[in-house]
XYZ file of C-alpha atoms in Angstrom:
153
model
C 31.695 -34.006 -35.738
C 30.899 -30.923 -37.749
C 27.837 -28.726 -36.946
C 26.093 -27.487 -40.048
C 25.697 -23.710 -40.466
C 21.887 -23.922 -40.503
C 21.964 -25.611 -37.064
C 24.023 -22.702 -35.687
C 21.511 -20.251 -37.119
C 18.578 -22.223 -35.668
C 20.174 -22.275 -32.199
C 20.859 -18.513 -32.380
C 17.281 -17.745 -33.496
C 15.838 -19.989 -30.774
C 17.996 -18.258 -28.129
C 16.863 -14.820 -29.291
C 13.187 -15.879 -29.312
C 13.453 -17.226 -25.739
C 15.186 -14.031 -24.547
C 12.556 -11.786 -26.169
C 9.721 -13.915 -24.737
C 11.284 -13.692 -21.250
C 11.631 -9.914 -21.419
C 8.049 -9.577 -22.695
C 6.715 -11.826 -19.921
C 8.463 -9.976 -17.093
C 7.545 -6.507 -18.342
C 3.862 -7.206 -19.027
C 2.956 -9.764 -16.370
C -0.138 -8.972 -14.313
C 1.402 -9.920 -10.999
C 0.607 -7.937 -7.870
C 2.194 -4.547 -8.324
C 1.867 -1.529 -6.101
C -0.295 1.002 -7.901
C 1.355 4.354 -8.308
C -1.104 6.730 -6.710
C -0.224 10.366 -7.092
C -0.316 12.157 -3.749
C -1.080 15.841 -4.078
C 1.867 17.811 -2.594
C -0.636 20.277 -1.103
C -1.367 17.648 1.595
C 2.080 18.411 3.084
C 0.527 21.452 4.756
C -1.852 19.170 6.682
C -0.056 15.804 6.964
C 3.545 15.312 8.140
C 3.811 11.554 7.595
C 1.775 8.421 7.032
C 2.278 4.654 6.996
C 2.929 3.407 3.455
C 5.216 1.103 1.477
C 5.458 -2.648 2.035
C 4.146 -3.516 5.504
C 3.788 -6.585 7.740
C 0.297 -8.125 7.814
C -0.303 -7.038 11.426
C 0.647 -3.391 10.887
C -1.313 -0.412 12.091
C -1.709 2.675 9.912
C -0.640 6.032 11.325
C -1.118 9.547 10.063
C 0.868 12.290 11.770
C -0.205 15.933 11.582
C 2.002 19.040 11.950
C -0.243 20.528 14.658
C -2.281 19.229 17.567
C -5.629 17.990 16.251
C -7.285 16.909 19.533
C -6.876 17.666 23.219
C -5.329 15.216 25.662
C -8.715 13.828 26.753
C -9.098 12.112 23.346
C -5.785 10.243 23.524
C -6.336 6.489 23.718
C -10.061 6.859 23.048
C -11.691 5.184 20.052
C -12.821 7.644 17.371
C -16.553 7.295 16.677
C -16.471 8.882 13.233
C -15.268 6.854 10.221
C -11.860 8.326 9.396
C -10.285 5.520 7.296
C -11.655 3.478 4.421
C -9.564 0.639 2.998
C -10.062 -1.217 -0.281
C -10.296 -4.185 -0.188
C -12.332 -3.696 2.955
C -10.585 -4.092 6.321
C -12.533 -3.792 9.559
C -10.819 -2.034 12.412
C -10.859 0.763 14.944
C -9.353 4.244 14.952
C -7.596 5.827 17.953
C -5.651 8.973 18.758
C -2.222 7.923 20.083
C -1.174 11.517 20.796
C -2.593 14.958 19.877
C -0.963 14.783 16.424
C -1.218 11.071 15.536
C -4.267 9.076 14.496
C -3.993 5.303 14.175
C -6.102 2.680 12.397
C -5.867 -0.773 14.035
C -7.194 -3.631 11.878
C -9.285 -6.240 13.714
C -7.457 -9.059 11.890
C -4.234 -9.523 9.974
C -4.306 -8.164 6.440
C -3.949 -10.485 3.439
C -0.403 -11.374 2.427
C 0.737 -9.766 -0.826
C -2.430 -7.653 -1.126
C -2.254 -4.050 -2.309
C -4.588 -1.797 -0.307
C -5.878 1.667 -1.135
C -6.528 3.926 1.842
C -8.863 6.891 1.965
C -8.428 9.150 4.973
C -11.202 11.696 5.426
C -9.238 14.808 6.342
C -12.396 16.903 5.992
C -13.700 15.311 9.222
C -10.909 17.139 11.081
C -10.453 20.328 9.064
C -13.584 22.150 7.907
C -12.507 24.609 5.218
C -10.633 22.411 2.707
C -10.842 22.572 -1.061
C -12.541 19.570 -2.704
C -9.254 17.992 -3.835
C -7.914 17.977 -0.245
C -10.954 16.617 1.602
C -9.889 12.977 1.172
C -6.260 11.889 1.412
C -5.767 8.763 -0.701
C -2.693 6.541 -0.850
C -1.749 2.872 -1.103
C 0.442 0.250 0.535
C 1.178 -3.434 0.087
C 1.348 -6.224 2.653
C 4.562 -8.249 2.537
C 4.013 -11.368 0.414
C 4.507 -14.368 2.676
C 6.080 -17.298 0.897
C 8.375 -20.128 1.777
C 9.571 -23.407 0.374
C 9.960 -26.670 2.222
C 12.205 -29.382 0.865
C 12.298 -32.817 2.462
C 15.450 -34.739 1.655
C 15.779 -38.371 2.704
């Protein structure tokens, strides 16, 4: 059986169209992507490390400072002042775990696959900051939970 040349051309064109459509779909899809928030390098003077990346849904958020920020009497005590703000909103409590580490503990598990934006109010701890350093903003994503169940008889 002989395949006509126009059939070969049609198959080649169809293959190219499918490949281009696939590339377009995967590069422009509006799936949940981690937003790329720029973190001002000037924060390195005030913040050593912070919890970010892709996290489990029951994670706590820590911010570690290069110097002691509170005395030992505050360790383990809940912080009365609002230090963290998450979007979408997450209710929780803030504690000092040591003189250099503050921790936000969510009341409930965070939503699977959700990207959160965190605002940490550094100006509540350090008085004389420039306007662009008063609020430390970054983002993280909760691990997307998914699974597949197949029942075979």
